[in-house]
PDB file of C-alpha atoms and ligand atoms in Angstrom:
ATOM      1  CA  MET K   1      -7.972   3.591  16.916  1.00 95.00           C
ATOM      2  CA  LYS K   2      -6.069   4.178  20.168  1.00 96.00           C
ATOM      3  CA  HIS K   3      -2.481   4.666  18.999  1.00 98.00           C
ATOM      4  CA  TYR K   4      -0.803   4.670  15.606  1.00 98.00           C
ATOM      5  CA  THR K   5       2.455   2.757  15.747  1.00 98.00           C
ATOM      6  CA  SER K   6       1.985  -0.166  13.331  1.00 98.00           C
ATOM      7  CA  VAL K   7      -0.442  -1.612  10.789  1.00 98.00           C
ATOM      8  CA  ASN K   8      -2.002  -3.611  13.624  1.00 98.00           C
ATOM      9  CA  ASP K   9      -3.428  -0.426  15.124  1.00 98.00           C
ATOM     10  CA  ILE K  10      -5.929  -0.150  12.248  1.00 98.00           C
ATOM     11  CA  GLU K  11      -9.205  -1.430  13.687  1.00 96.00           C
ATOM     12  CA  ASP K  12     -11.582  -0.571  10.872  1.00 97.00           C
ATOM     13  CA  TRP K  13     -10.168  -0.692   7.320  1.00 98.00           C
ATOM     14  CA  PRO K  14     -13.384   0.400   5.538  1.00 98.00           C
ATOM     15  CA  LYS K  15     -13.515   3.437   7.817  1.00 98.00           C
ATOM     16  CA  LEU K  16      -9.835   4.183   7.111  1.00 98.00           C
ATOM     17  CA  TRP K  17     -10.491   4.165   3.349  1.00 98.00           C
ATOM     18  CA  ARG K  18     -13.632   6.319   3.754  1.00 98.00           C
ATOM     19  CA  THR K  19     -11.544   8.839   5.686  1.00 98.00           C
ATOM     20  CA  VAL K  20      -8.748   8.766   3.070  1.00 98.00           C
ATOM     21  CA  ALA K  21     -11.322   9.450   0.319  1.00 98.00           C
ATOM     22  CA  LYS K  22     -12.864  12.364   2.222  1.00 98.00           C
ATOM     23  CA  VAL K  23      -9.485  13.883   3.053  1.00 98.00           C
ATOM     24  CA  LYS K  24      -8.415  13.631  -0.611  1.00 98.00           C
ATOM     25  CA  GLU K  25     -11.679  15.155  -1.815  1.00 98.00           C
ATOM     26  CA  ASN K  26     -11.807  18.017   0.645  1.00 98.00           C
ATOM     27  CA  PRO K  27      -8.873  18.424   3.046  1.00 98.00           C
ATOM     28  CA  GLN K  28     -10.605  21.414   4.683  1.00 96.00           C
ATOM     29  CA  GLY K  29     -13.859  19.515   5.258  1.00 97.00           C
ATOM     30  CA  ARG K  30     -13.473  19.166   9.034  1.00 97.00           C
ATOM     31  CA  LYS K  31     -11.848  22.408  10.059  1.00 97.00           C
ATOM     32  CA  THR K  32     -13.109  22.238  13.640  1.00 97.00           C
ATOM     33  CA  LEU K  33     -12.376  18.599  14.516  1.00 98.00           C
ATOM     34  CA  GLY K  34      -9.185  19.531  16.373  1.00 98.00           C
ATOM     35  CA  GLN K  35     -10.454  22.759  17.895  1.00 97.00           C
ATOM     36  CA  GLY K  36      -9.176  23.345  21.428  1.00 98.00           C
ATOM     37  CA  LYS K  37      -6.760  20.433  21.128  1.00 98.00           C
ATOM     38  CA  ALA K  38      -3.031  20.256  20.512  1.00 98.00           C
ATOM     39  CA  MET K  39      -0.347  17.771  19.507  1.00 98.00           C
ATOM     40  CA  CYS K  40       3.311  17.647  20.530  1.00 98.00           C
ATOM     41  CA  LEU K  41       5.734  16.289  17.918  1.00 98.00           C
ATOM     42  CA  ILE K  42       8.931  15.073  19.552  1.00 98.00           C
ATOM     43  CA  PHE K  43      11.955  14.518  17.313  1.00 98.00           C
ATOM     44  CA  LEU K  44      15.171  12.762  18.264  1.00 97.00           C
ATOM     45  CA  ASN K  45      16.242  12.786  14.584  1.00 97.00           C
ATOM     46  CA  SER K  46      16.066  14.969  11.481  1.00 97.00           C
ATOM     47  CA  SER K  47      12.861  15.373   9.504  1.00 98.00           C
ATOM     48  CA  LEU K  48      11.421  17.316   6.591  1.00 98.00           C
ATOM     49  CA  ARG K  49       8.327  15.491   5.326  1.00 98.00           C
ATOM     50  CA  THR K  50       7.141  13.959   8.579  1.00 98.00           C
ATOM     51  CA  ARG K  51       7.345  17.195  10.489  1.00 98.00           C
ATOM     52  CA  LEU K  52       5.856  19.481   7.843  1.00 98.00           C
ATOM     53  CA  SER K  53       3.165  17.108   6.549  1.00 98.00           C
ATOM     54  CA  THR K  54       1.914  16.299  10.046  1.00 98.00           C
ATOM     55  CA  GLN K  55       1.790  20.002  10.911  1.00 98.00           C
ATOM     56  CA  ARG K  56      -0.012  20.752   7.640  1.00 98.00           C
ATOM     57  CA  ALA K  57      -2.504  17.938   8.302  1.00 98.00           C
ATOM     58  CA  ALA K  58      -3.109  19.289  11.809  1.00 98.00           C
ATOM     59  CA  MET K  59      -3.676  22.800  10.416  1.00 98.00           C
ATOM     60  CA  ASN K  60      -6.351  21.447   8.089  1.00 98.00           C
ATOM     61  CA  ILE K  61      -8.422  20.224  11.035  1.00 98.00           C
ATOM     62  CA  GLY K  62      -7.783  23.097  13.441  1.00 98.00           C
ATOM     63  CA  LEU K  63      -5.406  21.118  15.657  1.00 98.00           C
ATOM     64  CA  ASP K  64      -2.533  23.108  17.172  1.00 98.00           C
ATOM     65  CA  THR K  65       0.974  21.620  17.080  1.00 98.00           C
ATOM     66  CA  VAL K  66       4.247  22.166  18.849  1.00 98.00           C
ATOM     67  CA  VAL K  67       7.518  20.668  17.600  1.00 98.00           C
ATOM     68  CA  PHE K  68      10.051  19.666  20.230  1.00 98.00           C
ATOM     69  CA  ASP K  69      13.542  18.791  18.954  1.00 97.00           C
ATOM     70  CA  ILE K  70      14.322  17.127  22.235  1.00 96.00           C
ATOM     71  CA  ASN K  71      18.081  16.839  21.594  1.00 94.00           C
ATOM     72  CA  GLN K  72      18.236  20.618  21.392  1.00 94.00           C
ATOM     73  CA  GLY K  73      17.251  21.901  24.793  1.00 91.00           C
ATOM     74  CA  GLY K  74      15.434  18.895  26.257  1.00 93.00           C
ATOM     75  CA  TRP K  75      16.751  16.668  29.020  1.00 96.00           C
ATOM     76  CA  GLN K  76      18.331  13.366  28.041  1.00 96.00           C
ATOM     77  CA  LEU K  77      15.704  10.741  28.796  1.00 97.00           C
ATOM     78  CA  GLU K  78      16.269   7.449  30.579  1.00 97.00           C
ATOM     79  CA  MET K  79      14.118   4.852  28.813  1.00 95.00           C
ATOM     80  CA  VAL K  80      14.695   1.764  30.946  1.00 94.00           C
ATOM     81  CA  ASP K  81      12.561   1.078  34.033  1.00 94.00           C
ATOM     82  CA  GLY K  82      14.377   0.387  37.297  1.00 96.00           C
ATOM     83  CA  THR K  83      17.658   2.094  36.314  1.00 97.00           C
ATOM     84  CA  VAL K  84      19.843   3.811  38.924  1.00 98.00           C
ATOM     85  CA  MET K  85      19.989   7.226  37.289  1.00 98.00           C
ATOM     86  CA  ASN K  86      23.453   8.354  38.334  1.00 98.00           C
ATOM     87  CA  GLY K  87      24.748   8.864  34.772  1.00 97.00           C
ATOM     88  CA  SER K  88      24.140  11.551  32.172  1.00 95.00           C
ATOM     89  CA  LYS K  89      20.375  11.057  31.760  1.00 97.00           C
ATOM     90  CA  ALA K  90      18.458  13.558  33.878  1.00 97.00           C
ATOM     91  CA  GLU K  91      14.825  12.543  33.433  1.00 97.00           C
ATOM     92  CA  HIS K  92      12.939   9.263  33.185  1.00 98.00           C
ATOM     93  CA  VAL K  93      10.459   8.699  30.367  1.00 97.00           C
ATOM     94  CA  LYS K  94       7.922   7.745  33.042  1.00 97.00           C
ATOM     95  CA  GLU K  95       7.675  11.369  34.132  1.00 98.00           C
ATOM     96  CA  ALA K  96       8.496  13.000  30.792  1.00 98.00           C
ATOM     97  CA  ALA K  97       5.807  11.126  28.824  1.00 98.00           C
ATOM     98  CA  ALA K  98       3.206  11.644  31.547  1.00 98.00           C
ATOM     99  CA  VAL K  99       3.951  15.368  31.741  1.00 98.00           C
ATOM    100  CA  VAL K 100       3.804  15.897  27.960  1.00 98.00           C
ATOM    101  CA  GLY K 101       0.590  13.836  27.984  1.00 98.00           C
ATOM    102  CA  SER K 102      -0.884  16.179  30.585  1.00 98.00           C
ATOM    103  CA  TYR K 103      -0.238  19.185  28.313  1.00 98.00           C
ATOM    104  CA  TYR K 104      -1.141  17.688  24.909  1.00 98.00           C
ATOM    105  CA  ASN K 105      -3.958  15.537  23.522  1.00 98.00           C
ATOM    106  CA  LEU K 106      -1.703  13.653  21.092  1.00 98.00           C
ATOM    107  CA  ILE K 107       2.008  12.858  21.081  1.00 98.00           C
ATOM    108  CA  GLY K 108       4.073  12.039  18.003  1.00 98.00           C
ATOM    109  CA  ILE K 109       7.572  10.704  18.430  1.00 98.00           C
ATOM    110  CA  ARG K 110      10.484   9.971  16.097  1.00 98.00           C
ATOM    111  CA  ALA K 111      13.315   7.790  17.383  1.00 98.00           C
ATOM    112  CA  PHE K 112      15.427   6.047  14.743  1.00 98.00           C
ATOM    113  CA  ALA K 113      17.230   2.762  15.282  1.00 98.00           C
ATOM    114  CA  GLN K 114      20.675   3.283  16.806  1.00 98.00           C
ATOM    115  CA  LEU K 115      21.979   0.329  14.735  1.00 98.00           C
ATOM    116  CA  GLN K 116      24.283  -0.861  17.545  1.00 98.00           C
ATOM    117  CA  ASP K 117      22.257  -3.461  19.431  1.00 98.00           C
ATOM    118  CA  ARG K 118      19.632  -5.302  17.383  1.00 98.00           C
ATOM    119  CA  GLU K 119      17.646  -6.661  20.312  1.00 98.00           C
ATOM    120  CA  GLU K 120      17.442  -3.247  21.889  1.00 97.00           C
ATOM    121  CA  ASP K 121      16.328  -1.562  18.648  1.00 98.00           C
ATOM    122  CA  TYR K 122      13.757  -4.248  17.871  1.00 98.00           C
ATOM    123  CA  GLN K 123      12.092  -3.814  21.264  1.00 98.00           C
ATOM    124  CA  GLU K 124      10.978  -0.352  20.046  1.00 98.00           C
ATOM    125  CA  THR K 125      11.534   0.779  23.636  1.00 97.00           C
ATOM    126  CA  ILE K 126      10.979   4.523  23.199  1.00 97.00           C
ATOM    127  CA  ILE K 127       7.613   4.209  21.484  1.00 97.00           C
ATOM    128  CA  GLN K 128       6.506   1.466  23.879  1.00 97.00           C
ATOM    129  CA  GLN K 129       7.447   3.543  26.907  1.00 98.00           C
ATOM    130  CA  PHE K 130       5.553   6.553  25.584  1.00 98.00           C
ATOM    131  CA  LYS K 131       2.505   4.350  24.964  1.00 98.00           C
ATOM    132  CA  LYS K 132       2.790   3.026  28.498  1.00 98.00           C
ATOM    133  CA  TYR K 133       3.232   6.338  30.304  1.00 98.00           C
ATOM    134  CA  ALA K 134       1.787   9.189  28.186  1.00 98.00           C
ATOM    135  CA  GLY K 135      -1.901   8.499  28.854  1.00 98.00           C
ATOM    136  CA  VAL K 136      -2.802   9.927  25.409  1.00 98.00           C
ATOM    137  CA  PRO K 137      -2.631   8.501  21.864  1.00 98.00           C
ATOM    138  CA  VAL K 138       0.923   8.075  20.547  1.00 98.00           C
ATOM    139  CA  ILE K 139       1.786   8.371  16.861  1.00 98.00           C
ATOM    140  CA  SER K 140       4.992   6.889  15.483  1.00 98.00           C
ATOM    141  CA  LEU K 141       6.902   9.413  13.392  1.00 98.00           C
ATOM    142  CA  GLU K 142       9.353   6.537  12.594  1.00 98.00           C
ATOM    143  CA  SER K 143      10.459   4.196  15.313  1.00 98.00           C
ATOM    144  CA  SER K 144      13.514   1.931  15.389  1.00 98.00           C
ATOM    145  CA  VAL K 145      11.461  -0.734  13.566  1.00 98.00           C
ATOM    146  CA  ARG K 146       8.627   0.907  11.610  1.00 98.00           C
ATOM    147  CA  HIS K 147       7.486   4.026   9.758  1.00 98.00           C
ATOM    148  CA  PRO K 148       3.704   3.591   9.541  1.00 98.00           C
ATOM    149  CA  LEU K 149       2.854   7.125   8.316  1.00 98.00           C
ATOM    150  CA  GLN K 150       5.141   6.471   5.342  1.00 99.00           C
ATOM    151  CA  SER K 151       3.609   3.054   4.685  1.00 99.00           C
ATOM    152  CA  LEU K 152       0.034   4.347   4.714  1.00 99.00           C
ATOM    153  CA  THR K 153       1.206   7.028   2.256  1.00 99.00           C
ATOM    154  CA  ASP K 154       2.734   4.323   0.058  1.00 99.00           C
ATOM    155  CA  LEU K 155      -0.467   2.296   0.046  1.00 98.00           C
ATOM    156  CA  ILE K 156      -2.614   5.367  -0.757  1.00 99.00           C
ATOM    157  CA  THR K 157      -0.256   6.228  -3.635  1.00 99.00           C
ATOM    158  CA  ILE K 158      -0.257   2.722  -5.135  1.00 99.00           C
ATOM    159  CA  GLU K 159      -4.060   2.527  -4.877  1.00 98.00           C
ATOM    160  CA  GLU K 160      -4.316   5.856  -6.724  1.00 98.00           C
ATOM    161  CA  TYR K 161      -1.896   5.008  -9.550  1.00 98.00           C
ATOM    162  CA  LYS K 162      -2.439   1.277 -10.081  1.00 98.00           C
ATOM    163  CA  LYS K 163      -3.814   0.322 -13.496  1.00 98.00           C
ATOM    164  CA  LYS K 164      -4.764  -3.228 -12.598  1.00 98.00           C
ATOM    165  CA  GLU K 165      -6.454  -4.842  -9.611  1.00 97.00           C
ATOM    166  CA  LYS K 166      -3.336  -6.721  -8.440  1.00 98.00           C
ATOM    167  CA  PRO K 167      -0.226  -4.820  -9.532  1.00 98.00           C
ATOM    168  CA  LYS K 168       3.252  -6.304  -9.233  1.00 99.00           C
ATOM    169  CA  VAL K 169       5.034  -4.326  -6.528  1.00 99.00           C
ATOM    170  CA  VAL K 170       8.793  -4.766  -6.113  1.00 99.00           C
ATOM    171  CA  LEU K 171      10.749  -3.619  -3.081  1.00 99.00           C
ATOM    172  CA  SER K 172      14.377  -3.311  -4.151  1.00 99.00           C
ATOM    173  CA  TRP K 173      17.387  -2.668  -1.955  1.00 98.00           C
ATOM    174  CA  ALA K 174      19.761   0.014  -3.294  1.00 98.00           C
ATOM    175  CA  PRO K 175      23.247   1.125  -2.291  1.00 98.00           C
ATOM    176  CA  HIS K 176      23.941   3.976   0.145  1.00 98.00           C
ATOM    177  CA  PRO K 177      27.124   5.396   1.666  1.00 96.00           C
ATOM    178  CA  ARG K 178      25.739   5.292   5.235  1.00 97.00           C
ATOM    179  CA  ALA K 179      24.135   2.670   7.443  1.00 98.00           C
ATOM    180  CA  LEU K 180      20.372   3.268   7.398  1.00 98.00           C
ATOM    181  CA  PRO K 181      17.602   1.693   9.488  1.00 98.00           C
ATOM    182  CA  GLN K 182      15.354  -1.113   8.236  1.00 98.00           C
ATOM    183  CA  ALA K 183      12.198   0.707   9.387  1.00 98.00           C
ATOM    184  CA  VAL K 184      10.864   1.944   6.044  1.00 99.00           C
ATOM    185  CA  ALA K 185      11.337  -1.466   4.392  1.00 99.00           C
ATOM    186  CA  ASN K 186       9.937  -3.428   7.373  1.00 98.00           C
ATOM    187  CA  SER K 187       6.884  -1.237   7.529  1.00 98.00           C
ATOM    188  CA  PHE K 188       6.338  -1.275   3.750  1.00 98.00           C
ATOM    189  CA  LEU K 189       6.250  -5.090   3.804  1.00 98.00           C
ATOM    190  CA  GLU K 190       3.949  -5.150   6.817  1.00 98.00           C
ATOM    191  CA  TRP K 191       1.452  -2.945   4.967  1.00 98.00           C
ATOM    192  CA  MET K 192       1.798  -4.565   1.540  1.00 98.00           C
ATOM    193  CA  ARG K 193       1.131  -7.961   3.095  1.00 98.00           C
ATOM    194  CA  THR K 194      -2.402  -6.783   3.951  1.00 98.00           C
ATOM    195  CA  THR K 195      -3.103  -6.408   0.182  1.00 98.00           C
ATOM    196  CA  ASP K 196      -3.441  -8.982  -2.576  1.00 97.00           C
ATOM    197  CA  TYR K 197      -0.761  -7.333  -4.743  1.00 98.00           C
ATOM    198  CA  GLU K 198       1.980  -9.489  -6.259  1.00 98.00           C
ATOM    199  CA  LEU K 199       4.774  -8.552  -3.855  1.00 98.00           C
ATOM    200  CA  VAL K 200       8.468  -9.304  -4.506  1.00 98.00           C
ATOM    201  CA  ILE K 201      11.489  -8.232  -2.472  1.00 98.00           C
ATOM    202  CA  THR K 202      14.984  -8.187  -3.940  1.00 98.00           C
ATOM    203  CA  HIS K 203      18.336  -7.470  -2.280  1.00 98.00           C
ATOM    204  CA  PRO K 204      21.920  -8.706  -2.350  1.00 98.00           C
ATOM    205  CA  GLU K 205      22.917 -11.610  -0.117  1.00 98.00           C
ATOM    206  CA  GLY K 206      23.366 -10.509   3.491  1.00 98.00           C
ATOM    207  CA  TYR K 207      20.553  -7.952   3.360  1.00 98.00           C
ATOM    208  CA  GLU K 208      17.704 -10.268   4.402  1.00 98.00           C
ATOM    209  CA  LEU K 209      15.240  -8.435   6.651  1.00 98.00           C
ATOM    210  CA  SER K 210      13.734  -9.917   9.806  1.00 98.00           C
ATOM    211  CA  GLY K 211      11.532 -12.950   9.095  1.00 98.00           C
ATOM    212  CA  ASP K 212       8.733 -11.239  11.054  1.00 98.00           C
ATOM    213  CA  PHE K 213       8.343  -8.890   8.076  1.00 98.00           C
ATOM    214  CA  THR K 214       9.331 -11.087   5.116  1.00 98.00           C
ATOM    215  CA  GLN K 215       7.291 -14.167   6.036  1.00 97.00           C
ATOM    216  CA  GLY K 216       5.426 -15.402   2.964  1.00 96.00           C
ATOM    217  CA  VAL K 217       6.930 -12.740   0.664  1.00 98.00           C
ATOM    218  CA  THR K 218       8.614 -13.849  -2.596  1.00 98.00           C
ATOM    219  CA  SER K 219      12.290 -12.981  -2.386  1.00 98.00           C
ATOM    220  CA  THR K 220      15.198 -13.107  -4.843  1.00 98.00           C
ATOM    221  CA  ASN K 221      18.831 -11.972  -4.959  1.00 98.00           C
ATOM    222  CA  ASP K 222      18.422 -11.360  -8.714  1.00 98.00           C
ATOM    223  CA  GLN K 223      17.288  -7.762  -9.129  1.00 98.00           C
ATOM    224  CA  ASN K 224      16.712  -8.096 -12.898  1.00 98.00           C
ATOM    225  CA  GLU K 225      14.453 -11.090 -12.369  1.00 98.00           C
ATOM    226  CA  ALA K 226      12.441  -9.216  -9.756  1.00 98.00           C
ATOM    227  CA  LEU K 227      12.013  -6.172 -12.005  1.00 98.00           C
ATOM    228  CA  GLN K 228      10.451  -8.186 -14.868  1.00 98.00           C
ATOM    229  CA  ASN K 229       6.960  -6.812 -15.509  1.00 98.00           C
ATOM    230  CA  ALA K 230       6.893  -4.796 -12.316  1.00 98.00           C
ATOM    231  CA  ASP K 231       4.165  -2.123 -12.090  1.00 99.00           C
ATOM    232  CA  PHE K 232       5.730  -0.319  -9.111  1.00 99.00           C
ATOM    233  CA  VAL K 233       9.381  -0.301  -8.065  1.00 99.00           C
ATOM    234  CA  TYR K 234       9.904   0.877  -4.507  1.00 99.00           C
ATOM    235  CA  VAL K 235      13.586   1.482  -3.871  1.00 98.00           C
ATOM    236  CA  LYS K 236      15.161   1.804  -0.445  1.00 98.00           C
ATOM    237  CA  ASN K 237      18.486   1.205   1.205  1.00 98.00           C
ATOM    238  CA  TRP K 238      18.761  -0.525   4.554  1.00 98.00           C
ATOM    239  CA  SER K 239      21.732  -1.806   6.516  1.00 98.00           C
ATOM    240  CA  SER K 240      22.190  -5.493   7.264  1.00 98.00           C
ATOM    241  CA  TYR K 241      19.888  -7.143   9.806  1.00 98.00           C
ATOM    242  CA  ALA K 242      22.047 -10.279  10.209  1.00 98.00           C
ATOM    243  CA  ASN K 243      25.329  -8.330  10.578  1.00 98.00           C
ATOM    244  CA  TYR K 244      23.358  -5.745  12.404  1.00 98.00           C
ATOM    245  CA  GLY K 245      23.763  -2.175  11.203  1.00 98.00           C
ATOM    246  CA  GLN K 246      26.620  -2.954   8.828  1.00 98.00           C
ATOM    247  CA  VAL K 247      27.131  -1.696   5.267  1.00 98.00           C
ATOM    248  CA  LEU K 248      28.228  -4.794   3.351  1.00 98.00           C
ATOM    249  CA  ARG K 249      28.773  -3.194  -0.049  1.00 94.00           C
ATOM    250  CA  THR K 250      28.892   0.273  -1.601  1.00 86.00           C
ATOM    251  CA  ASP K 251      29.326  -0.498  -5.322  1.00 95.00           C
ATOM    252  CA  ASN K 252      26.654   0.832  -7.678  1.00 96.00           C
ATOM    253  CA  GLU K 253      25.481  -2.464  -9.208  1.00 98.00           C
ATOM    254  CA  TRP K 254      22.116  -2.219  -7.439  1.00 98.00           C
ATOM    255  CA  MET K 255      21.401   1.435  -8.289  1.00 98.00           C
ATOM    256  CA  LEU K 256      18.074   1.764 -10.148  1.00 98.00           C
ATOM    257  CA  THR K 257      18.920   2.939 -13.675  1.00 98.00           C
ATOM    258  CA  TRP K 258      16.874   3.745 -16.753  1.00 98.00           C
ATOM    259  CA  ASP K 259      18.213   0.536 -18.380  1.00 98.00           C
ATOM    260  CA  LYS K 260      16.828  -1.555 -15.536  1.00 98.00           C
ATOM    261  CA  MET K 261      13.479   0.231 -15.771  1.00 98.00           C
ATOM    262  CA  GLN K 262      13.160  -1.199 -19.297  1.00 98.00           C
ATOM    263  CA  LEU K 263      12.648  -4.652 -17.733  1.00 98.00           C
ATOM    264  CA  THR K 264       9.487  -3.405 -16.018  1.00 98.00           C
ATOM    265  CA  ASN K 265       5.957  -2.814 -17.224  1.00 98.00           C
ATOM    266  CA  SER K 266       6.700   0.938 -17.525  1.00 98.00           C
ATOM    267  CA  ALA K 267       6.758   0.818 -13.740  1.00 98.00           C
ATOM    268  CA  TYR K 268       6.254   3.755 -11.469  1.00 99.00           C
ATOM    269  CA  PHE K 269       9.300   4.584  -9.352  1.00 99.00           C
ATOM    270  CA  MET K 270       8.704   5.205  -5.640  1.00 99.00           C
ATOM    271  CA  HIS K 271      10.960   6.283  -2.763  1.00 99.00           C
ATOM    272  CA  CYS K 272      10.147   7.682   0.680  1.00 98.00           C
ATOM    273  CA  LEU K 273      12.782  10.470   0.366  1.00 98.00           C
ATOM    274  CA  PRO K 274      15.274  11.853   1.159  1.00 98.00           C
ATOM    275  CA  VAL K 275      17.109  10.095  -1.663  1.00 98.00           C
ATOM    276  CA  ARG K 276      20.747  10.160  -2.788  1.00 98.00           C
ATOM    277  CA  ARG K 277      20.638  10.876  -6.527  1.00 98.00           C
ATOM    278  CA  ASN K 278      22.912   8.738  -8.702  1.00 98.00           C
ATOM    279  CA  VAL K 279      23.644   6.444  -5.771  1.00 98.00           C
ATOM    280  CA  VAL K 280      20.203   4.966  -5.015  1.00 98.00           C
ATOM    281  CA  VAL K 281      18.553   5.974  -8.302  1.00 98.00           C
ATOM    282  CA  SER K 282      19.815   7.673 -11.469  1.00 98.00           C
ATOM    283  CA  ASP K 283      18.649  11.159 -12.453  1.00 98.00           C
ATOM    284  CA  ALA K 284      17.063   9.656 -15.578  1.00 98.00           C
ATOM    285  CA  VAL K 285      14.658   7.561 -13.457  1.00 98.00           C
ATOM    286  CA  ILE K 286      13.769  10.044 -10.727  1.00 98.00           C
ATOM    287  CA  ASP K 287      13.318  12.873 -13.266  1.00 98.00           C
ATOM    288  CA  SER K 288      11.170  10.767 -15.604  1.00 98.00           C
ATOM    289  CA  PRO K 289       7.351  10.916 -15.818  1.00 98.00           C
ATOM    290  CA  GLN K 290       7.346   7.442 -14.220  1.00 98.00           C
ATOM    291  CA  SER K 291       8.664   8.879 -10.963  1.00 99.00           C
ATOM    292  CA  LEU K 292       6.024   9.295  -8.245  1.00 99.00           C
ATOM    293  CA  VAL K 293       8.239  10.766  -5.546  1.00 98.00           C
ATOM    294  CA  ILE K 294       6.551  14.176  -5.427  1.00 98.00           C
ATOM    295  CA  PRO K 295       2.892  13.043  -5.473  1.00 98.00           C
ATOM    296  CA  GLN K 296       3.901  10.275  -3.061  1.00 98.00           C
ATOM    297  CA  ALA K 297       5.421  12.811  -0.647  1.00 99.00           C
ATOM    298  CA  ALA K 298       2.331  15.008  -1.076  1.00 98.00           C
ATOM    299  CA  HIS K 299       0.225  12.104   0.192  1.00 98.00           C
ATOM    300  CA  ARG K 300       2.122  12.275   3.480  1.00 99.00           C
ATOM    301  CA  VAL K 301      -0.437  14.971   4.353  1.00 98.00           C
ATOM    302  CA  THR K 302      -3.336  12.692   3.327  1.00 98.00           C
ATOM    303  CA  ALA K 303      -1.974   9.891   5.498  1.00 99.00           C
ATOM    304  CA  ALA K 304      -1.216  12.089   8.515  1.00 99.00           C
ATOM    305  CA  GLN K 305      -4.611  13.796   8.346  1.00 98.00           C
ATOM    306  CA  THR K 306      -6.403  10.448   8.074  1.00 98.00           C
ATOM    307  CA  VAL K 307      -4.588   9.179  11.157  1.00 98.00           C
ATOM    308  CA  LEU K 308      -5.208  12.375  13.156  1.00 98.00           C
ATOM    309  CA  GLU K 309      -8.912  12.318  12.267  1.00 98.00           C
ATOM    310  CA  LEU K 310      -9.288   8.669  13.287  1.00 98.00           C
ATOM    311  CA  LEU K 311      -7.510   9.275  16.600  1.00 98.00           C
ATOM    312  CA  LEU K 312      -9.477  12.451  17.406  1.00 97.00           C
ATOM    313  CA  GLU K 313     -12.832  10.837  16.568  1.00 94.00           C
ATOM    314  CA  ASN K 314     -12.176   8.370  19.395  1.00 79.00           C
ATOM    315  CA  GLY K 315     -12.374  11.035  22.066  1.00 63.00           C
TER     316      GLY K 315
HETATM  317  C1  SN0 L 401      15.861   7.591   7.123  1.00 96.46           C
HETATM  318  C2  SN0 L 401      15.720   6.081   7.026  1.00 96.46           C
HETATM  319  O1  SN0 L 401      15.060   5.470   7.891  1.00 96.46           O
HETATM  320  O2  SN0 L 401      16.246   5.491   6.083  1.00 96.46           O
HETATM  321  C3  SN0 L 401      14.515   8.262   7.028  1.00 96.46           C
HETATM  322  C4  SN0 L 401      13.675   7.911   5.854  1.00 96.46           C
HETATM  323  C5  SN0 L 401      12.279   8.451   5.925  1.00 96.46           C
HETATM  324  N1  SN0 L 401      16.713   8.069   6.065  1.00 96.46           N
HETATM  325  C6  SN0 L 401      17.913   8.615   6.287  1.00 96.46           C
HETATM  326  O3  SN0 L 401      18.341   8.701   7.411  1.00 96.46           O
HETATM  327  C7  SN0 L 401      18.708   9.121   5.085  1.00 96.46           C
HETATM  328  C8  SN0 L 401      19.962   9.808   5.509  1.00 96.46           C
HETATM  329  C9  SN0 L 401      21.004  10.002   4.413  1.00 96.46           C
HETATM  330  O4  SN0 L 401      22.124  10.301   4.811  1.00 96.46           O
HETATM  331  O5  SN0 L 401      20.743   9.840   3.212  1.00 96.46           O
END
């Protein structure tokens, strides 16, 4: 594996699963793999799980980390090649990425969608530019389009908790007061499509995701219908893709409640966190034994460590 920015970066699935199993069994099993090496985690946006789980994973394999909240103390980076830089941006990513790459063996970067210009966001410019200019492996810590560390976590969690070979997995939209990116949902679909699970997506009209991610996936605007016999319910808000970045409704009809959970096959509840209680999901659901949010979040370390090990093994 050369970079880790989407599901397509996985070259060897059997090896990935062998690594996941070893990391789960003994997280401290390869304490010297990262010795003498270091990773820089660059954040343009807030983080709790991604930052702390990646640092914890690095610790387990002896890899040093530095966190750089680039908005606090870094230069504003110009991302577009060929720009006349006479505005507010002091440094071009061409130099910045190359310099960080000369100091560190791995670079992680988080850059959320801006939700203003769809074409711009969907080019994933920041991650692409880092891949182009850093000269070292780049790990997405959530880009404008994807969140692959979260999706690997989700897959590991479903594999661990599933009670049948092909569980029914439902991705349900939920309300939220703010406009959120589509990255978690896009990425979840991209990863789930590599499995033979029964996958269903449900959302109100106007919340269709990009066809690149939903192609071939069963979709319905009837949440109750989707929830019938579900084994896993993955809830997430995203803003509109068609009316890009807009919040089309804020009523609570689509909140996941204990009543709705009764339609399912005693489904497990999943969410990437952070979650707005009693907006996205009711207390009764998230506080029930069917909620996986804490073990799911714990597997962020499993996923990050697996990815770091696979990248470091390459050289
Ligand atoms: C981010 C998102 O992409 O939806 C990160 C999820 C891992 N979530 C938020 O920004 C939530 C912010 C809020 O105000 O609830």
